[in-house]
XYZ file of C-alpha atoms in Angstrom:
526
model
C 0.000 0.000 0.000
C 1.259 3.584 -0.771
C -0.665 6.113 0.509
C -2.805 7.640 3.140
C -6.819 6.955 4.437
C -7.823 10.073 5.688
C -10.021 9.067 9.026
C -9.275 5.993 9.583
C -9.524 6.294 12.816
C -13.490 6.250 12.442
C -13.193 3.883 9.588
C -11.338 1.496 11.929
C -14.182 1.955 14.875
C -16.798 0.337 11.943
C -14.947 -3.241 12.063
C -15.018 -4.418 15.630
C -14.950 -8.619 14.351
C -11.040 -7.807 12.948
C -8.156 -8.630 15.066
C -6.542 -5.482 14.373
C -2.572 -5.955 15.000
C -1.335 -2.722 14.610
C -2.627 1.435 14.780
C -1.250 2.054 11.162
C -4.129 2.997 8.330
C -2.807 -0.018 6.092
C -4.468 -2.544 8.154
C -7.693 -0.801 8.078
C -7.997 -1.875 4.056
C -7.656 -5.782 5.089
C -10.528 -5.185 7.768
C -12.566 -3.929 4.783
C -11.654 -6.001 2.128
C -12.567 -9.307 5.151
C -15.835 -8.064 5.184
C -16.770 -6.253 1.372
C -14.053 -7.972 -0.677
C -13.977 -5.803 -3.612
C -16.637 -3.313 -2.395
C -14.543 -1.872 -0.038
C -13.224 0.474 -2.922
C -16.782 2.732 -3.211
C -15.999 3.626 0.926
C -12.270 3.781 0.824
C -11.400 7.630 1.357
C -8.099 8.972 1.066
C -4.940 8.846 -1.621
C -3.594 5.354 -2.329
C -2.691 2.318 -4.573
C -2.589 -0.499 -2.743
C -2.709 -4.921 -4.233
C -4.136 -7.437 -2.039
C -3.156 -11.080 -2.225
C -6.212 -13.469 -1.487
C -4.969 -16.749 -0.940
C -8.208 -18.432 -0.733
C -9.258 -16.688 -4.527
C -5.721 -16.909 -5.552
C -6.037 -13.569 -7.210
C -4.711 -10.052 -6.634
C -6.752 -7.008 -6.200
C -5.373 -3.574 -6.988
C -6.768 -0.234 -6.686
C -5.920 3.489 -7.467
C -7.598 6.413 -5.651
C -10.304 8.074 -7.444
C -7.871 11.372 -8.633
C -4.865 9.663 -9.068
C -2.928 11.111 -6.198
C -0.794 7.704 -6.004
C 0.500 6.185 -8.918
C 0.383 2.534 -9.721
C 2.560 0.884 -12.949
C 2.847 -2.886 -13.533
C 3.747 -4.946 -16.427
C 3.890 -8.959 -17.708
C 7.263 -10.467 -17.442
C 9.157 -13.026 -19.790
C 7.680 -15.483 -17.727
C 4.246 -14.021 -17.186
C 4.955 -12.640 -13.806
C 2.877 -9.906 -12.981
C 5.485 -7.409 -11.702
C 3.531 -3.824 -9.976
C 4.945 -0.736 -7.985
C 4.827 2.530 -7.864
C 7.892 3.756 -10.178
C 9.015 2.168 -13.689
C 12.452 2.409 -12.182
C 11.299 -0.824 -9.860
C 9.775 -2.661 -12.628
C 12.853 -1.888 -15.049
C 15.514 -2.877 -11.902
C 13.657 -6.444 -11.490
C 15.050 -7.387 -14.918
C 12.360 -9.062 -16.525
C 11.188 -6.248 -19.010
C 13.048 -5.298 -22.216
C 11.303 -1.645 -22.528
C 9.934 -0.283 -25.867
C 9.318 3.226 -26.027
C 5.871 4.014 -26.281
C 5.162 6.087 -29.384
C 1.465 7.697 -28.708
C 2.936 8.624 -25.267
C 5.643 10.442 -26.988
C 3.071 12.103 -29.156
C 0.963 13.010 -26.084
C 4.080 14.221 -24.521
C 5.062 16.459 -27.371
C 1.562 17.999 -27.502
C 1.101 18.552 -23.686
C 4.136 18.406 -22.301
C 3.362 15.791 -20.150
C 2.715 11.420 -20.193
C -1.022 10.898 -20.276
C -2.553 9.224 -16.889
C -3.426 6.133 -19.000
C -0.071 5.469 -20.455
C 3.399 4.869 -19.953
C 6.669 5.933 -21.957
C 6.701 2.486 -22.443
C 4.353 0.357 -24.389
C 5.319 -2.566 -22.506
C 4.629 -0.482 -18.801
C 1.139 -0.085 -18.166
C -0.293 2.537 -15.685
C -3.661 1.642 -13.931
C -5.590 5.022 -14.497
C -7.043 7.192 -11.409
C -10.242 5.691 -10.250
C -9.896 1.967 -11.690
C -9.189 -1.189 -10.008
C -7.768 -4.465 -11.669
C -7.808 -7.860 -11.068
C -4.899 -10.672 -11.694
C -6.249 -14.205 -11.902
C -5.010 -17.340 -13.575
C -2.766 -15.307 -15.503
C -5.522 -12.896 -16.812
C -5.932 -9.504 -16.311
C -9.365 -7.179 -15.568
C -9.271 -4.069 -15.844
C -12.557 -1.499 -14.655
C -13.543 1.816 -13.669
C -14.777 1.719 -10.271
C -15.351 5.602 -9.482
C -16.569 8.311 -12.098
C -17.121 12.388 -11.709
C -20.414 12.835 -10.969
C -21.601 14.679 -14.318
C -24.685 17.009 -13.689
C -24.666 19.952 -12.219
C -26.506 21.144 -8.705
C -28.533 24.129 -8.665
C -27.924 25.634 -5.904
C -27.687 29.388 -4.260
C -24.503 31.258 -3.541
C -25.511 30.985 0.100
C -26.547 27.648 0.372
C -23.204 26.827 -1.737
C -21.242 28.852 0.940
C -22.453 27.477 4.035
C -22.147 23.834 2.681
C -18.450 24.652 0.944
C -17.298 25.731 4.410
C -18.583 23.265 6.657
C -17.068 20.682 3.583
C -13.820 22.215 3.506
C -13.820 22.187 7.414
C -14.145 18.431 7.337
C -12.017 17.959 5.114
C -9.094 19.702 6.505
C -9.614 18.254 10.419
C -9.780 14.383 8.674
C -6.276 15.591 6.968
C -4.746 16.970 9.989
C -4.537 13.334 11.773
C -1.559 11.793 12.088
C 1.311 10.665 14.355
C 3.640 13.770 13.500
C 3.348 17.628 13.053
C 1.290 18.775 9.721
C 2.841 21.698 8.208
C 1.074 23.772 5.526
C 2.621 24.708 1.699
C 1.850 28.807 2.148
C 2.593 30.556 -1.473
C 0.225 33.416 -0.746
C -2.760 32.409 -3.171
C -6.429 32.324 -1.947
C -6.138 28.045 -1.921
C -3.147 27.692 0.454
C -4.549 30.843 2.695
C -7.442 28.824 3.101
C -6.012 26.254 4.423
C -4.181 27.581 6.497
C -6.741 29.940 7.773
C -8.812 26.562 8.465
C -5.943 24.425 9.717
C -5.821 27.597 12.676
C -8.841 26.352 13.963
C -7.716 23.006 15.419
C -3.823 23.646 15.543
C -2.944 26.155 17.629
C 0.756 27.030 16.556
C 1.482 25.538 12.979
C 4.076 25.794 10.712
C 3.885 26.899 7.408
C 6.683 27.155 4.300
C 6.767 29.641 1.619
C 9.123 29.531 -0.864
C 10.343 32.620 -3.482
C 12.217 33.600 -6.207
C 14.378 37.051 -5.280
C 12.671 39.095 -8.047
C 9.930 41.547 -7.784
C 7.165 39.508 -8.389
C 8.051 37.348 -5.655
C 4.720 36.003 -3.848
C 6.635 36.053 -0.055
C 4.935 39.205 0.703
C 1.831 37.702 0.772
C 2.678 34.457 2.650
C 4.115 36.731 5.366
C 0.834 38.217 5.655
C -1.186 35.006 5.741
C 1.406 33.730 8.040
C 1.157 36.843 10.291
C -2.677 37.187 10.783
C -2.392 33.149 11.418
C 0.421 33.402 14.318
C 2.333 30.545 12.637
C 5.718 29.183 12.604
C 6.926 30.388 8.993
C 9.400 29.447 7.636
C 10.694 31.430 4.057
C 12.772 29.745 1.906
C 14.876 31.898 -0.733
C 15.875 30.681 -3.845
C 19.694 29.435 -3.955
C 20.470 30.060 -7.292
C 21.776 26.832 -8.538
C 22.408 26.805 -12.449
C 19.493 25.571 -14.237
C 21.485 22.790 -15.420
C 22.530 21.272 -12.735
C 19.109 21.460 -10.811
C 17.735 19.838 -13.631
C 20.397 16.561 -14.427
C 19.893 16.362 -10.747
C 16.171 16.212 -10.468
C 14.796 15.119 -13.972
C 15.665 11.300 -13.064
C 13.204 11.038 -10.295
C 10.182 11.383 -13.321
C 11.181 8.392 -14.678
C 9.352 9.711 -17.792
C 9.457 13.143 -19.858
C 7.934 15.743 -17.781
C 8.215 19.780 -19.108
C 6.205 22.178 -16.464
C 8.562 24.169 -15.734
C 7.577 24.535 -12.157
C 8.763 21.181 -10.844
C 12.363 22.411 -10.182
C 10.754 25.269 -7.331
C 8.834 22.473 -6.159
C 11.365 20.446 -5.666
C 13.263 22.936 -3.656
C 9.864 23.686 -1.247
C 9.833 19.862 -0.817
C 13.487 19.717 0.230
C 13.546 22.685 2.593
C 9.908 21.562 4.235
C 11.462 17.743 5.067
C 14.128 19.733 7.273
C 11.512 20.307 9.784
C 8.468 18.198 8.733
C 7.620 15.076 7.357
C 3.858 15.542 6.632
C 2.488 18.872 4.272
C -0.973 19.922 3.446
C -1.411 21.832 -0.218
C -3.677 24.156 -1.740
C -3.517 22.179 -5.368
C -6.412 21.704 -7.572
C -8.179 24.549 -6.623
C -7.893 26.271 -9.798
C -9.842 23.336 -11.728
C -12.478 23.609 -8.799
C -13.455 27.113 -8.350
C -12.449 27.914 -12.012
C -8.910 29.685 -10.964
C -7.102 30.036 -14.016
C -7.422 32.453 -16.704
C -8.057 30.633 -19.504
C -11.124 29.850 -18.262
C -12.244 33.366 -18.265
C -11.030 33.897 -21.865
C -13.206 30.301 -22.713
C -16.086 32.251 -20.927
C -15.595 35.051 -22.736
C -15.252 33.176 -25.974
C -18.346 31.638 -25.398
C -20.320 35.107 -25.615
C -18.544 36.533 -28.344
C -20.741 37.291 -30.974
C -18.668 35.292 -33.792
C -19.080 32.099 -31.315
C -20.844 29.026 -33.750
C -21.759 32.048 -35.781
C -21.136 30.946 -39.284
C -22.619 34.162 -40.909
C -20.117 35.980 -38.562
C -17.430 33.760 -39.064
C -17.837 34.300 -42.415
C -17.764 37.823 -42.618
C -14.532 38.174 -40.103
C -12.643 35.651 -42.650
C -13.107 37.987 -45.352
C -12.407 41.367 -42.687
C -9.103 40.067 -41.248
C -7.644 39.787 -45.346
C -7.942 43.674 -44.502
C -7.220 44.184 -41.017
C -6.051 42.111 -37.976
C -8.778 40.910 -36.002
C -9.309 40.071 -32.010
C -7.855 37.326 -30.122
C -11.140 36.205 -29.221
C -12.223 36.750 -33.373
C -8.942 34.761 -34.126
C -9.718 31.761 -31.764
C -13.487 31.199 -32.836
C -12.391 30.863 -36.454
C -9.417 28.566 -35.561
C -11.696 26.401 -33.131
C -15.058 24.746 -33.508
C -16.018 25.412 -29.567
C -13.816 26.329 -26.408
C -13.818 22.432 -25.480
C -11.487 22.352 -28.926
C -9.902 25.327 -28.059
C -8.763 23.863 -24.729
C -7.541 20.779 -25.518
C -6.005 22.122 -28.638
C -4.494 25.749 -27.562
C -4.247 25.595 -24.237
C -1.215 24.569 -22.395
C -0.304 23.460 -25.839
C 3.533 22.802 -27.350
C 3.577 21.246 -30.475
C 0.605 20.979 -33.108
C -0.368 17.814 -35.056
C 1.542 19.649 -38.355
C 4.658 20.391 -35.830
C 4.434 16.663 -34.339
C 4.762 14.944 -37.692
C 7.188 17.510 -39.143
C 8.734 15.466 -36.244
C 8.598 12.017 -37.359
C 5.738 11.540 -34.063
C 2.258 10.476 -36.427
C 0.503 8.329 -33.420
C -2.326 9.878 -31.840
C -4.443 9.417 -28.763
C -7.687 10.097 -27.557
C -8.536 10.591 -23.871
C -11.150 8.218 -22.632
C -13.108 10.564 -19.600
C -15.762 9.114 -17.504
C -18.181 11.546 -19.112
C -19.065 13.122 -22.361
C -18.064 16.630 -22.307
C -20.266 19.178 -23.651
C -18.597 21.241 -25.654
C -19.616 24.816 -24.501
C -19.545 23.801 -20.758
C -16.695 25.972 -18.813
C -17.775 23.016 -15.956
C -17.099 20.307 -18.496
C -13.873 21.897 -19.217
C -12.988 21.708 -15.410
C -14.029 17.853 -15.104
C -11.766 17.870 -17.844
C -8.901 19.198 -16.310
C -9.534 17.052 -13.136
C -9.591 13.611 -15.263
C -6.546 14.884 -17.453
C -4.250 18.063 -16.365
C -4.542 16.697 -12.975
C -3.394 12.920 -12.486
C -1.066 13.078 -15.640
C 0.782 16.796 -14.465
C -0.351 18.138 -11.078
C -0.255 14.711 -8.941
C 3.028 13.390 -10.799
C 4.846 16.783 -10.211
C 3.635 16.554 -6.141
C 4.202 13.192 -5.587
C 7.315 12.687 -7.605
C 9.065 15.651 -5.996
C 7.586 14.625 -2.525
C 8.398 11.364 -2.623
C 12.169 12.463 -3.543
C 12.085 14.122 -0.974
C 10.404 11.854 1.851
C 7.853 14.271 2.598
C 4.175 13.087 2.448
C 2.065 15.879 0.702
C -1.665 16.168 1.647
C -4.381 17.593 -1.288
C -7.715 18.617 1.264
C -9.035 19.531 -1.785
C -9.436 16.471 -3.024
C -10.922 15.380 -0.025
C -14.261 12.924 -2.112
C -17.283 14.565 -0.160
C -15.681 18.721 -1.057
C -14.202 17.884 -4.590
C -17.979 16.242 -5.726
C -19.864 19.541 -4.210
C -17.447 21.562 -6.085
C -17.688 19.766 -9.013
C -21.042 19.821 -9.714
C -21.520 23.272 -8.240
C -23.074 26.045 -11.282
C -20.682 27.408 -12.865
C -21.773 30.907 -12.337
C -20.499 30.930 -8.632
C -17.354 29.909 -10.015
C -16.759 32.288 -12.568
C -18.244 35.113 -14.673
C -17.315 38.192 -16.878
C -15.499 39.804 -13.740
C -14.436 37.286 -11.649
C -12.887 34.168 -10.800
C -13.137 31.445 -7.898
C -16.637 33.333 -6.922
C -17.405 30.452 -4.510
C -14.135 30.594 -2.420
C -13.633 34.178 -2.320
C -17.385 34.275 -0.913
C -16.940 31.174 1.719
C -12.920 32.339 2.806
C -13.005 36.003 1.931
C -13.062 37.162 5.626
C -9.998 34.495 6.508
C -7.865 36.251 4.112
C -6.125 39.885 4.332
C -7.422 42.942 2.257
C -4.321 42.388 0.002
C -5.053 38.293 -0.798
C -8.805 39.099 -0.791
C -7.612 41.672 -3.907
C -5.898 38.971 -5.426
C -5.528 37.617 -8.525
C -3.740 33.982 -9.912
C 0.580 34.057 -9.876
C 2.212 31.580 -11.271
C 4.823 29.484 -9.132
C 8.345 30.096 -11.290
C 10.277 32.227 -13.892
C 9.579 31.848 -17.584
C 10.979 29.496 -19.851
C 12.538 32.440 -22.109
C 14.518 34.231 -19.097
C 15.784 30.123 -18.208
C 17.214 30.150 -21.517
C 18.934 33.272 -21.108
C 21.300 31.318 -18.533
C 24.763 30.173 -20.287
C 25.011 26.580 -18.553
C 20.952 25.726 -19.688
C 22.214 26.411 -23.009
C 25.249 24.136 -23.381
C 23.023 21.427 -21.762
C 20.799 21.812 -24.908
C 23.536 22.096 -26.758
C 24.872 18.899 -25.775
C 21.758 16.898 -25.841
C 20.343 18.602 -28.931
C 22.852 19.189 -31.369
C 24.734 15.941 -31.701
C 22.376 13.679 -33.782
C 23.816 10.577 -32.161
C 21.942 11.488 -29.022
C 19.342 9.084 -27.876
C 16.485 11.116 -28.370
C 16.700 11.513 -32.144
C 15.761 7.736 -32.503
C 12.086 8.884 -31.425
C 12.068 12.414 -33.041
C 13.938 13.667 -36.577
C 17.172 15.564 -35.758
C 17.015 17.833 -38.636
C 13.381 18.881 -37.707
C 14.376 19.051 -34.528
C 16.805 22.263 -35.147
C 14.163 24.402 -36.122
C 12.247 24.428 -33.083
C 15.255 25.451 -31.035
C 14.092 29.268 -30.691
C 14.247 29.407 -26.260
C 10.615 29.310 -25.954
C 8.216 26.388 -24.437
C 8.767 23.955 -27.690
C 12.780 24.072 -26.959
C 11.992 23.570 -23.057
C 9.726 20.809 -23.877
C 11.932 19.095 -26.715
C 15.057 19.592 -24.503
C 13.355 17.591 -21.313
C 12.360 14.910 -23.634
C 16.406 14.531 -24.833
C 16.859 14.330 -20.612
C 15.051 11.591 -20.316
C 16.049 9.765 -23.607
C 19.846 10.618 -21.633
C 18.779 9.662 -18.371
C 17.418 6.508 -19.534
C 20.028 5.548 -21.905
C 21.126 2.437 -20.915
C 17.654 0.874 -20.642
C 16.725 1.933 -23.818
């Protein structure tokens, strides 16, 4: 088992016929699976991927929490061993797997920047998705969906939504506060992690929260020191130590195991490393964004979605002939280019490389996502459940738990805590978002936790860009290295000569040079 059950104490209270050996959470899945064999699954709270032996079936049973918080991977052996854990690295290092590179992960990868939840690097390496279990019997595997997001909306008013959101998030937070050592709190300033801090006050007395910030002006620190101030805690600030890109990045790149690009995993890294010094257990305000609708691309979808020229072929029409004379809006621009802003997401947003880029590249596989729902196409909601089936498990969770993990440090989501995330998710999306604002629901429920400043605030990202990296000498000559010798191991997945052109410092290079990192890391298995 890897993982945590949230309130297991209570859980544990439920299952008086068990001869419970120990006080650790693990046990309390056996006590459940005794009694609901593979039911146990639809009442099982908390972040985990766990495989039970049953002797008496002579099968194993394997789960993966419903957001994919924990990873799982497994694979067949030469001898039809089924081999699991929770890093490729431990199913590569038991020898009985030749890998083969997976090449619709590598087109995936190019595209977003990032391995798809439902695939390896390797074709031979399986992942169990978020929110399936899988059987192993005789030999045979079974593979289903046990959990899906619930897909209609509530309707609901903004004070109704408030009272239940708090009293939610309340819960939520107290279940994740339990355990045998001191729960510290990830603090960047932003109107998730004040919350939780704000709501972690109310049952810990002195806490200790971590901020962590680049020495330029945009630093968030300020506002952390705020949070941090109103809150009493024990803060602790952690200032960048300006390693050279390169190094930070041959150093930390191998605990991915697979290509990984957002740029912010190498601050992340750091917050993890300076927050084991004192603690071992962290609480984190991620996933809010895809929750409350935090990011700004959701407001441009929204206002995209009320543009005249939106599904307006008479419109279109006309601003296809207007633009031969004059340049057109963004929001003009984007309504030709995309059929409807569920397109426009998946195929602008957080994009790298195009379908015409990716096979300019050699890279002609492609991959649909299979979500647990069909998405409307005009629903910003949709969109979020999305983002919470995709962005989420494949980027957000890897990035925490990879750097975590490296780290030793245990990293807690509230958030994602089942009973909150399902009111959020099927709150309206009007008290998430509209023409002025964003996260409408939290700034309503938390506004009077926060400061004036943080109430005023809107979304920072967590990093530097990826043009002012490339600026630094040491970044370059790591590309250099890895990207202009065409015996590297990358260009036996991507064309060299291609390649070259989409060296110009920007999110393509970053993207094509992490992919050459791994290819480099992972040379000798390849």
């Amino acid at each position: 088992m890897n993982g945590e059950i949230y309130g297991y104490q209570e859980i544990k209270a439920q299952y008086p016929e068990y001869p419970f050996h120990g006080s650790s959470d693990t046990e309390v899945i056996l006590a459940m699976y005794r009694r609901k064999k593979e039911n146990l699954i639809h009442d099982l709270p908390g972040m985990f991927a766990f495989a039970i032996w049953d002797n008496g079936k002579q099968e194993l049973f394997c789960a993966r929490d419903r957001f994919g918080e924990k990873p799982f991977f497994y694979a067949i052996g030469k001898n039809n061993e089924f081999i699991f854990a929770s890093e490729i690295k431990a199913i590569l290092a038991s020898g009985l797997i030749q890998p083969q590179v997976n090449q619709e992960a590598i087109s995936y990868y190019l595209q977003y920047g990032y391995v798809s939840t439902y695939h390896s690097i390797y074709k031979n390496i399986h992942t169990l998705p978020p929110a399936h279990q899988l059987i192993w019997k005789d030999g045979e595997i079974n593979i289903s969906r046990y959990y899906s997001l619930p897909a209609k909306d509530r309707i609901l008013s903004l004070s109704d939504a408030q009272e239940e959101f708090t009293y939610l998030l309340k819960k939520a937070v107290q279940k994740q506060l339990i355990a045998d050592v001191e729960v510290g709190s990830f603090l960047s300033g932003g109107l998730d992690s004040s919350s939780i801090v704000a709501l972690v006050a109310e049952y810990l007395p002195k806490q200790t929260t971590i901020s962590f910030g680049y020495d330029h002006e945009n630093s968030e620190l300020k506002y952390a020191k705020e949070i941090a101030e109103k809150y009493q805690t024990n803060h602790i600030e952690v200032h960048e130590k300006k390693e050279d890109l390169a190094t930070s990045l041959l150093k930390i790149s191998p605990f991915f195991d697979e290509p990984f690009a957002d740029i912010s995993f190498i601050p992340h890294f750091e917050i993890c490393r300076n927050a084991r010094k004192d603690l071992t257990v962290v609480l984190s305000g991620d996933v809010g964004d895809e929750l409350f609708g935090g990011y700004n691309f959701y407001k441009v979808e929204n206002q995209l979605r009320k543009h005249f020229s939106y599904k307006n072929i008479i419109a279109q029409f006309g601003l296809n002939l207007y633009q031969k004379i004059k340049p057109i809006s963004f929001l003009s621009q984007k309504n030709l280019q995309h059929e409807n802003i569920l397109d426009f997401h998946q195929n602008y947003v957080r994009n790298a490389f195009n379908t015409k880029e990716k096979n300019a590249l050699g890279v002609t596989s492609t991959f649909s996502y299979p979500y647990s729902f069909t998405p409307d196409p005009d629903s910003l909601n949709d969109i979020m459940r999305v983002d919470l089936e995709g962005y989420v498990p494949s980027n957000m969770m890897v990035k925490s738990d990879r750097m975590a993990m490296a780290n030793s440090l245990e990293v807690r989501t509230p958030f994602l805590d089942i009973d909150f995330a399902e009111f959020c998710i099927q709150l309206p999306e009007q008290l998430k978002i509209d023409s002025e604002n964003d996260k409408i629901i939290l700034r309503e429920a938390m506004g009077s936790y926060w400061t004036e400043t943080i109430r005023q605030r809107h979304k920072q990202g967590f990093g530097m860009s990826v043009k002012s990296w490339f600026e630094e000498e040491n970044l370059i000559n790591l590309s250099n290295d890895l990207l202009k010798n065409p015996d590297q191991k990358i260009f036996n997945y991507i064309d060299f000569k291609a390649t070259q052109k989409f060296l110009n410092k920007d999110h393509k290079h970053w993207n094509i040079l992490q992919l050459a990192l791994w290819a480099h890391n992972n040379q000798n298995v390849l």
